[in-house]
Tab-separated table of C-alpha atoms and ligand atoms in Angstrom:
chain	number	residue	atom	x	y	z
A	1	MET	CA	15.609	-32.726	24.919
A	2	ALA	CA	13.859	-29.228	25.159
A	3	VAL	CA	13.737	-26.744	22.210
A	4	ALA	CA	15.235	-23.298	22.606
A	5	PHE	CA	13.037	-20.653	21.953
A	6	ASP	CA	15.198	-18.009	20.860
A	7	SER	CA	15.000	-15.501	18.268
A	8	ALA	CA	15.713	-18.319	15.836
A	9	ARG	CA	13.175	-20.754	16.956
A	10	TRP	CA	10.317	-17.586	16.573
A	11	GLU	CA	11.826	-16.730	13.211
A	12	ALA	CA	11.491	-20.825	12.052
A	13	LEU	CA	7.956	-20.416	13.351
A	14	ALA	CA	6.498	-17.585	11.486
A	15	ALA	CA	4.785	-17.752	8.419
A	16	ALA	CA	7.262	-16.699	5.547
A	17	ARG	CA	4.957	-13.859	4.289
A	18	THR	CA	6.082	-12.110	7.724
A	19	ARG	CA	9.625	-12.755	6.994
A	20	GLY	CA	11.832	-9.675	5.817
A	21	ASP	CA	10.751	-6.080	6.804
A	22	VAL	CA	6.992	-5.970	6.558
A	23	GLY	CA	6.110	-4.056	9.696
A	24	ASP	CA	9.408	-2.619	11.103
A	25	GLY	CA	9.194	0.614	8.936
A	26	ILE	CA	6.109	1.836	10.927
A	27	ALA	CA	7.057	0.310	14.336
A	28	SER	CA	10.771	2.540	14.346
A	29	VAL	CA	9.290	5.866	13.256
A	30	LEU	CA	6.549	5.114	16.424
A	31	ALA	CA	9.339	4.425	18.229
A	32	LEU	CA	10.859	7.589	17.872
A	33	LEU	CA	7.728	9.570	19.263
A	34	GLY	CA	8.529	8.192	22.943
A	35	ARG	CA	11.559	9.952	23.001
A	36	THR	CA	11.339	13.440	24.619
A	37	ASP	CA	15.142	14.287	23.972
A	38	VAL	CA	14.889	14.731	20.017
A	39	ILE	CA	13.099	17.400	18.215
A	40	SER	CA	10.950	15.173	15.711
A	41	PHE	CA	9.807	15.674	12.178
A	42	ALA	CA	9.431	12.226	12.082
A	43	GLY	CA	6.070	10.626	12.685
A	44	GLY	CA	2.784	11.580	10.423
A	45	PHE	CA	0.924	12.402	13.872
A	46	PRO	CA	-1.967	14.919	14.125
A	47	ALA	CA	-1.195	18.001	16.539
A	48	PRO	CA	-2.608	17.178	20.134
A	49	GLU	CA	-3.384	21.004	20.064
A	50	THR	CA	-6.514	19.768	17.578
A	51	PHE	CA	-8.018	17.255	19.611
A	52	PRO	CA	-11.336	18.399	20.933
A	53	ARG	CA	-11.214	17.242	24.454
A	54	GLU	CA	-13.652	19.062	26.012
A	55	ARG	CA	-16.218	18.610	23.364
A	56	THR	CA	-15.374	14.433	23.502
A	57	ALA	CA	-15.939	14.972	27.182
A	58	THR	CA	-19.632	16.353	26.612
A	59	LEU	CA	-20.825	13.935	24.262
A	60	MET	CA	-19.463	11.399	26.662
A	61	GLN	CA	-21.936	12.793	29.822
A	62	GLU	CA	-24.919	13.066	27.529
A	63	PHE	CA	-24.231	8.993	26.347
A	64	ALA	CA	-23.948	8.403	29.923
A	65	ALA	CA	-26.478	10.846	31.036
A	66	GLY	CA	-29.401	9.504	27.776
A	67	GLY	CA	-29.055	5.583	28.447
A	68	GLU	CA	-27.054	5.331	25.224
A	69	LEU	CA	-27.152	1.825	24.003
A	70	ALA	CA	-25.403	2.111	20.247
A	71	ALA	CA	-22.329	3.372	21.510
A	72	PHE	CA	-21.454	0.634	23.879
A	73	GLN	CA	-22.587	-1.948	21.852
A	74	TYR	CA	-21.712	-4.066	18.940
A	75	ALA	CA	-22.280	-2.689	16.047
A	76	PRO	CA	-23.311	-4.055	12.307
A	77	THR	CA	-20.077	-4.670	10.238
A	78	ARG	CA	-21.166	-1.978	7.670
A	79	GLY	CA	-21.704	0.519	10.649
A	80	LEU	CA	-24.260	2.009	12.646
A	81	THR	CA	-27.269	3.920	10.610
A	82	GLY	CA	-26.808	7.402	11.952
A	83	PRO	CA	-22.729	7.455	11.509
A	84	ARG	CA	-23.635	6.330	8.071
A	85	GLU	CA	-25.526	8.995	7.475
A	86	ALA	CA	-22.936	10.966	8.484
A	87	PHE	CA	-20.596	9.913	6.556
A	88	ALA	CA	-22.800	9.822	3.296
A	89	GLY	CA	-23.806	13.372	4.260
A	90	ARG	CA	-20.434	14.574	4.385
A	91	LEU	CA	-19.308	12.746	1.728
A	92	GLU	CA	-22.057	14.367	-0.721
A	93	ARG	CA	-21.238	18.004	0.827
A	94	LEU	CA	-17.502	17.730	0.227
A	95	GLN	CA	-17.357	15.711	-2.900
A	96	GLY	CA	-20.511	16.136	-4.634
A	97	ARG	CA	-21.599	12.458	-4.406
A	98	ARG	CA	-23.216	10.552	-2.245
A	99	PRO	CA	-22.599	6.534	-1.865
A	100	ALA	CA	-25.551	4.442	-2.168
A	101	GLU	CA	-26.412	2.241	0.781
A	102	GLU	CA	-24.545	-0.708	-0.320
A	103	GLU	CA	-21.492	1.502	-1.694
A	104	LEU	CA	-20.300	2.680	2.047
A	105	LEU	CA	-18.384	0.871	4.524
A	106	ILE	CA	-17.024	2.684	8.081
A	107	THR	CA	-13.809	0.878	8.601
A	108	SER	CA	-11.738	1.245	11.752
A	109	GLY	CA	-9.355	3.817	10.445
A	110	GLY	CA	-7.790	4.261	6.769
A	111	ILE	CA	-5.073	1.571	6.832
A	112	GLU	CA	-7.518	-1.279	7.333
A	113	ALA	CA	-9.361	-0.491	4.431
A	114	LEU	CA	-5.898	-1.647	2.681
A	115	GLU	CA	-5.755	-4.489	4.814
A	116	LEU	CA	-9.009	-5.440	3.940
A	117	LEU	CA	-8.595	-4.554	0.089
A	118	GLY	CA	-5.665	-6.893	0.397
A	119	LYS	CA	-6.895	-9.677	1.696
A	120	SER	CA	-9.824	-9.330	-0.773
A	121	PHE	CA	-7.861	-9.145	-3.748
A	122	LEU	CA	-4.557	-10.018	-3.506
A	123	ASP	CA	-2.998	-13.734	-4.340
A	124	PRO	CA	1.289	-14.035	-4.359
A	125	ARG	CA	2.290	-12.330	-6.745
A	126	ASP	CA	0.145	-10.195	-7.882
A	127	VAL	CA	0.630	-6.490	-9.411
A	128	VAL	CA	-0.147	-3.409	-7.209
A	129	VAL	CA	0.513	-0.320	-8.685
A	130	VAL	CA	2.460	2.070	-6.440
A	131	GLU	CA	3.180	6.236	-6.980
A	132	ALA	CA	6.724	6.374	-5.882
A	133	PRO	CA	7.517	7.616	-3.267
A	134	THR	CA	4.323	6.465	-1.466
A	135	TYR	CA	2.713	5.831	2.334
A	136	LEU	CA	5.265	3.925	3.969
A	137	GLY	CA	1.720	1.506	5.546
A	138	ALA	CA	0.707	1.004	2.240
A	139	ILE	CA	3.723	-0.826	0.723
A	140	GLN	CA	4.142	-3.005	3.966
A	141	SER	CA	0.270	-3.638	3.864
A	142	PHE	CA	-0.003	-5.094	0.069
A	143	ARG	CA	3.490	-7.076	0.828
A	144	SER	CA	1.967	-8.702	3.250
A	145	PHE	CA	-0.232	-10.275	0.702
A	146	GLU	CA	2.999	-11.317	-0.677
A	147	ALA	CA	2.085	-8.906	-4.064
A	148	THR	CA	4.612	-7.575	-5.932
A	149	VAL	CA	4.430	-4.033	-5.030
A	150	ALA	CA	5.433	-1.952	-8.765
A	151	PRO	CA	6.186	1.595	-8.294
A	152	VAL	CA	5.099	4.444	-11.283
A	153	ALA	CA	7.114	7.850	-11.372
A	154	PHE	CA	5.786	10.673	-9.052
A	155	ASP	CA	6.411	14.379	-9.875
A	156	GLU	CA	5.278	17.794	-8.536
A	157	GLN	CA	2.100	17.076	-10.014
A	158	GLY	CA	1.391	13.679	-8.591
A	159	LEU	CA	1.762	10.430	-9.845
A	160	ASP	CA	2.961	10.494	-13.388
A	161	VAL	CA	-0.177	9.042	-15.436
A	162	ASP	CA	1.831	9.363	-19.015
A	163	ASP	CA	4.386	7.091	-16.969
A	164	LEU	CA	2.030	4.467	-15.975
A	165	GLN	CA	0.221	4.432	-19.609
A	166	ARG	CA	3.659	3.377	-21.231
A	167	ARG	CA	3.939	0.458	-18.381
A	168	LEU	CA	0.296	-0.567	-18.884
A	169	ALA	CA	0.893	-0.606	-22.773
A	170	ALA	CA	4.199	-2.165	-22.287
A	171	GLY	CA	1.966	-5.004	-20.498
A	172	LEU	CA	1.969	-4.203	-16.643
A	173	ARG	CA	-1.097	-5.744	-15.247
A	174	PRO	CA	-2.039	-4.877	-11.995
A	175	LYS	CA	-5.161	-5.783	-9.902
A	176	LEU	CA	-4.865	-2.507	-8.333
A	177	LEU	CA	-3.533	1.121	-7.961
A	178	TYR	CA	-2.473	2.683	-4.861
A	179	THR	CA	-2.573	6.914	-4.798
A	180	ILE	CA	-2.995	9.364	-2.533
A	181	PRO	CA	-4.036	12.301	-4.765
A	182	ASP	CA	-3.785	15.300	-1.758
A	183	HIS	CA	-1.222	16.568	0.112
A	184	GLN	CA	0.328	13.513	-0.532
A	185	ASN	CA	2.190	11.383	1.982
A	186	PRO	CA	5.665	11.432	2.053
A	187	VAL	CA	5.911	14.688	-0.669
A	188	GLY	CA	3.124	17.417	0.135
A	189	VAL	CA	2.034	17.852	-3.165
A	190	SER	CA	-1.309	16.817	-4.948
A	191	LEU	CA	-2.498	15.584	-8.331
A	192	THR	CA	-3.568	17.964	-10.818
A	193	ALA	CA	-7.241	17.200	-11.962
A	194	ASP	CA	-6.426	17.139	-15.724
A	195	ARG	CA	-4.367	13.670	-14.318
A	196	ARG	CA	-7.293	12.646	-12.426
A	197	ALA	CA	-9.298	12.289	-15.286
A	198	ALA	CA	-7.261	10.480	-17.567
A	199	LEU	CA	-5.981	8.231	-13.661
A	200	VAL	CA	-9.593	7.117	-14.237
A	201	ASP	CA	-9.670	6.888	-18.013
A	202	LEU	CA	-6.634	4.197	-17.892
A	203	ALA	CA	-8.588	2.258	-15.073
A	204	ARG	CA	-11.587	1.480	-17.217
A	205	SER	CA	-9.194	0.626	-20.194
A	206	TYR	CA	-7.125	-1.646	-18.297
A	207	GLY	CA	-9.485	-3.180	-16.010
A	208	PHE	CA	-7.951	-2.243	-12.164
A	209	LEU	CA	-9.138	-0.929	-9.340
A	210	VAL	CA	-7.554	2.571	-8.239
A	211	ILE	CA	-7.276	2.753	-4.546
A	212	GLU	CA	-7.416	6.444	-3.665
A	213	ASP	CA	-6.557	7.184	-0.245
A	214	VAL	CA	-8.125	10.615	0.989
A	215	ALA	CA	-6.038	10.677	4.338
A	216	TYR	CA	-5.315	14.413	4.115
A	217	ARG	CA	-8.220	15.869	1.531
A	218	GLU	CA	-9.444	17.787	4.246
A	219	LEU	CA	-6.022	19.381	5.186
A	220	GLY	CA	-5.844	21.982	2.678
A	221	PHE	CA	-4.462	25.385	3.436
A	222	ASP	CA	-6.306	26.989	0.998
A	223	GLY	CA	-9.725	26.592	-1.230
A	224	ASP	CA	-10.909	23.406	-2.689
A	225	PRO	CA	-9.311	20.342	-3.747
A	226	PRO	CA	-9.708	18.959	-7.279
A	227	PRO	CA	-12.988	16.722	-7.488
A	228	SER	CA	-11.818	13.454	-5.829
A	229	LEU	CA	-11.156	10.097	-7.940
A	230	TRP	CA	-14.095	8.252	-6.761
A	231	SER	CA	-16.779	11.279	-7.538
A	232	ILE	CA	-15.161	11.247	-11.319
A	233	GLY	CA	-14.973	7.685	-11.167
A	234	PRO	CA	-17.256	5.828	-8.553
A	235	ASP	CA	-17.380	2.485	-11.203
A	236	VAL	CA	-13.513	1.908	-10.703
A	237	VAL	CA	-12.257	3.789	-7.411
A	238	LEU	CA	-12.461	2.467	-4.288
A	239	GLN	CA	-11.866	6.189	-1.466
A	240	ALA	CA	-10.533	4.559	1.102
A	241	GLY	CA	-10.947	7.395	4.167
A	242	THR	CA	-10.099	8.243	7.922
A	243	THR	CA	-11.221	10.878	10.590
A	244	SER	CA	-7.252	10.321	12.106
A	245	LYS	CA	-5.923	13.676	10.765
A	246	THR	CA	-9.364	15.878	10.881
A	247	LEU	CA	-10.951	13.860	14.833
A	248	PHE	CA	-8.659	12.268	16.427
A	249	PRO	CA	-6.971	8.500	15.784
A	250	GLY	CA	-7.734	7.648	19.501
A	251	VAL	CA	-10.733	6.289	18.254
A	252	ARG	CA	-9.676	3.994	15.057
A	253	LEU	CA	-12.159	5.201	12.440
A	254	GLY	CA	-12.898	5.875	8.868
A	255	TRP	CA	-14.699	4.937	5.577
A	256	ALA	CA	-14.400	3.085	2.239
A	257	ALA	CA	-16.514	4.198	-0.492
A	258	GLY	CA	-16.721	2.028	-4.158
A	259	PRO	CA	-18.458	0.018	-6.466
A	260	ARG	CA	-20.699	-2.244	-4.260
A	261	GLU	CA	-19.179	-5.232	-5.175
A	262	VAL	CA	-16.002	-4.506	-4.022
A	263	VAL	CA	-17.354	-3.325	-0.733
A	264	ASP	CA	-19.132	-6.901	-0.169
A	265	ARG	CA	-16.147	-8.126	-0.118
A	266	LEU	CA	-14.644	-6.006	2.491
A	267	ILE	CA	-17.566	-6.348	4.531
A	268	ALA	CA	-16.855	-9.737	4.007
A	269	ALA	CA	-13.413	-9.535	4.915
A	270	LYS	CA	-13.759	-7.620	7.847
A	271	GLN	CA	-16.022	-10.224	9.673
A	272	LEU	CA	-12.962	-11.899	9.683
A	273	THR	CA	-10.743	-8.605	11.219
A	274	ASP	CA	-12.552	-6.834	14.256
A	275	GLN	CA	-16.153	-7.498	12.784
A	276	CYS	CA	-17.223	-3.987	13.468
A	277	ALA	CA	-15.444	-0.830	13.509
A	278	GLY	CA	-15.874	0.511	17.228
A	279	ALA	CA	-19.700	1.616	17.863
A	280	LEU	CA	-18.305	4.664	20.374
A	281	GLY	CA	-15.980	6.441	18.099
A	282	GLN	CA	-18.931	6.200	15.254
A	283	ARG	CA	-21.260	7.461	17.600
A	284	LEU	CA	-18.655	10.443	18.396
A	285	PHE	CA	-18.215	10.974	14.766
A	286	GLU	CA	-22.178	11.194	14.085
A	287	GLU	CA	-22.819	13.931	16.855
A	288	SER	CA	-19.270	15.665	16.235
A	289	GLU	CA	-20.392	15.681	12.292
A	290	ARG	CA	-24.055	16.484	12.873
A	291	ARG	CA	-23.241	19.593	15.168
A	292	GLY	CA	-20.736	20.983	12.947
A	293	TRP	CA	-17.550	20.173	15.425
A	294	ILE	CA	-15.530	18.737	12.303
A	295	ASP	CA	-15.609	21.538	10.573
A	296	ASP	CA	-14.912	23.737	13.536
A	297	GLN	CA	-12.204	21.483	14.231
A	298	LEU	CA	-10.886	21.366	10.614
A	299	GLU	CA	-10.291	25.064	10.547
A	300	ARG	CA	-8.466	26.017	13.025
A	301	SER	CA	-6.771	22.216	12.651
A	302	ARG	CA	-6.453	23.671	9.124
A	303	ALA	CA	-4.865	27.022	10.358
A	304	LEU	CA	-2.612	25.415	12.555
A	305	TYR	CA	-0.893	23.302	9.947
A	306	ARG	CA	-0.598	26.202	8.029
A	307	ARG	CA	1.365	28.122	10.886
A	308	LYS	CA	3.458	25.149	11.035
A	309	CYS	CA	4.098	24.452	7.579
A	310	GLU	CA	5.502	28.162	6.489
A	311	ARG	CA	7.371	28.339	9.914
A	312	MET	CA	8.826	25.277	8.499
A	313	LEU	CA	9.814	26.432	5.040
A	314	ALA	CA	11.078	29.889	6.223
A	315	ALA	CA	13.566	27.816	8.245
A	316	LEU	CA	14.761	25.782	5.466
A	317	GLU	CA	15.381	28.625	3.890
A	318	ARG	CA	17.733	29.670	5.965
A	319	SER	CA	19.470	26.964	6.912
A	320	MET	CA	19.995	25.085	4.017
A	321	PRO	CA	22.873	24.633	1.500
A	322	GLU	CA	22.648	25.533	-2.010
A	323	SER	CA	22.083	21.623	-3.222
A	324	ALA	CA	19.406	21.403	-1.185
A	325	HIS	CA	15.503	21.317	-2.421
A	326	TRP	CA	12.154	20.725	-1.058
A	327	THR	CA	8.442	21.022	-2.116
A	328	THR	CA	6.064	23.360	-0.646
A	329	PRO	CA	3.027	21.814	0.574
A	330	ARG	CA	-0.138	23.357	-0.021
A	331	GLY	CA	-1.860	21.146	3.041
A	332	GLY	CA	-1.240	18.097	4.847
A	333	PHE	CA	1.856	17.294	6.968
A	334	PHE	CA	4.850	17.052	4.775
A	335	SER	CA	7.620	18.793	2.919
A	336	TRP	CA	9.715	16.292	0.880
A	337	LEU	CA	13.590	17.556	1.388
A	338	THR	CA	16.118	16.384	-1.614
A	339	VAL	CA	19.484	16.748	-1.218
A	340	ALA	CA	22.067	15.760	-3.996
A	341	GLY	CA	25.027	13.300	-3.060
A	342	VAL	CA	23.660	12.427	0.860
A	343	ASP	CA	22.966	9.635	1.961
A	344	THR	CA	19.779	10.532	4.010
A	345	VAL	CA	20.169	6.868	5.734
A	346	GLU	CA	23.688	7.551	7.277
A	347	LEU	CA	22.441	11.662	7.653
A	348	ALA	CA	19.294	10.402	9.822
A	349	GLY	CA	21.103	8.499	12.332
A	350	LEU	CA	23.801	11.065	12.520
A	351	ALA	CA	20.874	13.619	13.139
A	352	VAL	CA	19.309	11.124	16.065
A	353	GLU	CA	22.458	11.859	18.106
A	354	GLU	CA	21.997	15.579	17.101
A	355	GLY	CA	18.514	15.133	19.102
A	356	VAL	CA	16.884	15.744	15.280
A	357	ALA	CA	14.776	13.231	13.768
A	358	ALA	CA	12.992	12.661	9.961
A	359	VAL	CA	12.073	9.989	8.249
A	360	PRO	CA	14.807	8.474	5.067
A	361	GLY	CA	13.482	8.855	2.060
A	362	THR	CA	14.183	4.994	1.178
A	363	LEU	CA	11.037	3.762	3.460
A	364	PHE	CA	8.962	5.174	1.341
A	365	PHE	CA	9.821	3.600	-1.995
A	366	PRO	CA	9.268	-0.215	-3.252
A	367	ASP	CA	12.849	-0.400	-4.341
A	368	GLY	CA	15.320	0.775	-2.196
A	369	ARG	CA	15.487	4.473	-3.587
A	370	GLY	CA	14.979	7.750	-2.444
A	371	ALA	CA	18.393	7.935	-0.436
A	372	ASP	CA	19.113	11.702	-1.506
A	373	SER	CA	15.510	12.205	0.067
A	374	LEU	CA	13.789	12.858	3.971
A	375	ARG	CA	10.788	13.321	4.716
A	376	LEU	CA	10.025	16.042	7.087
A	377	SER	CA	6.631	16.789	8.986
A	378	PHE	CA	5.504	19.502	10.338
A	379	SER	CA	2.062	18.541	11.554
A	380	LEU	CA	3.251	17.398	15.732
A	381	ILE	CA	6.402	19.430	16.182
A	382	SER	CA	5.750	22.688	18.209
A	383	GLU	CA	5.933	25.653	16.500
A	384	GLU	CA	9.134	26.979	18.765
A	385	LYS	CA	11.453	24.201	18.365
A	386	ILE	CA	10.534	24.404	14.245
A	387	ASP	CA	13.585	26.874	13.771
A	388	GLU	CA	15.767	24.838	15.848
A	389	GLY	CA	15.296	21.478	14.749
A	390	ILE	CA	15.889	22.688	11.077
A	391	ALA	CA	18.902	24.456	11.877
A	392	ARG	CA	20.587	21.576	13.705
A	393	LEU	CA	19.466	19.479	10.513
A	394	GLY	CA	21.519	22.182	8.201
A	395	SER	CA	24.384	22.490	10.284
A	396	LEU	CA	24.668	18.778	9.410
A	397	LEU	CA	24.610	18.843	5.956
B	401	LIG	C1	-1.687	8.269	3.648
B	401	LIG	C2	-1.854	7.398	4.708
B	401	LIG	N1	-2.816	7.347	5.027
B	401	LIG	C3	-3.583	5.851	5.853
B	401	LIG	C4	-2.749	6.888	6.899
B	401	LIG	C5	-3.593	5.571	8.141
B	401	LIG	O1	-4.739	6.099	9.127
B	401	LIG	P1	-5.303	5.456	9.699
B	401	LIG	O2	-4.996	5.955	10.690
B	401	LIG	O3	-6.678	5.666	9.963
B	401	LIG	O4	-5.040	4.111	9.665
B	401	LIG	C6	-2.021	7.658	7.344
B	401	LIG	C7	-1.086	7.656	8.586
B	401	LIG	O5	0.024	8.071	8.415
B	401	LIG	C8	-1.780	7.520	5.608
B	401	LIG	O6	-0.617	9.153	5.906
């Protein structure tokens, strides 16, 4: 008798750790992107206006004309020498610390660093502390290794280090702590300098590794950000960075900088995922960085995102009811809207019918909280549609 390969059969064949919601959340956000009839504040995607199309074409022409080999070949797992120099030099210039040779790995984007950390450090039921709310992809990544994801409080100054200290004193013993200190996803606020220093001290006292996700660090609207956690505590911090929001995400590229013992393990793990980050993206980044094109692009990106953000905040001011409040981002892609007494899961469903999309807050908490909040992303949406989208949301509320 033949077995029926229906969904129940595939469910039975799937590994236990993949059952339940491991990847569905992000997939549903990505699915919204394909809908042209919806004004979307949903995905945390960079604006296409920022993509360096001509410059990328110029570089590709140069590679072809110059008989370039490296860009088309496999690369060492750590990354190609020139691109590694470019990343190290940029870190030194922007964060005041240059990673030693053994402290740096070129990754295939920020999410890969989380995957490699999970593979290298997490056994089932190990504890990973996250600020709540946090990046959905991080929650899902740690969960895919069957870790226990433990939330600590988060406020307008970032991760609540006092809450963390109390929890540690009461016996919480994480292996890893994951935080997004700059223009956080999903709330759009940054960790204060005092708290940064205190967090590094706690990592040293209690012996856990801090994962510092700097996906939005270079996208501040004004001035320099506070020191990175990695620059304060290179002995206890692994910084995961990405070029997805500063160059473009079509080449999956990023970096991991941290203690050499940690980076060694990530390199071993990477040999079993993709072996190396794509050489073409590495070389495009290297040449762009050398010519000052990354900084140039960033300057224009920051101005664009600032304009979009200000427009969205003005629209919120006009359209939202008294019971709503929202964060005022100074960089990044997101504002966090909270409306007391509203079920935003239901609201998000109704909103799609009205042609507007945003992500309900519950997706960003590991414990189902956040039903009164929505993440509003202003990065991808065209400027002209912001007012209309927020007005529709306002009238629904
Ligand atoms: C905080 C954060 N980290 C990492 C990522 C993923 O970056 P990458 O495209 O480099 O994998 C994102 C993307 O949305 C993000 O918001």
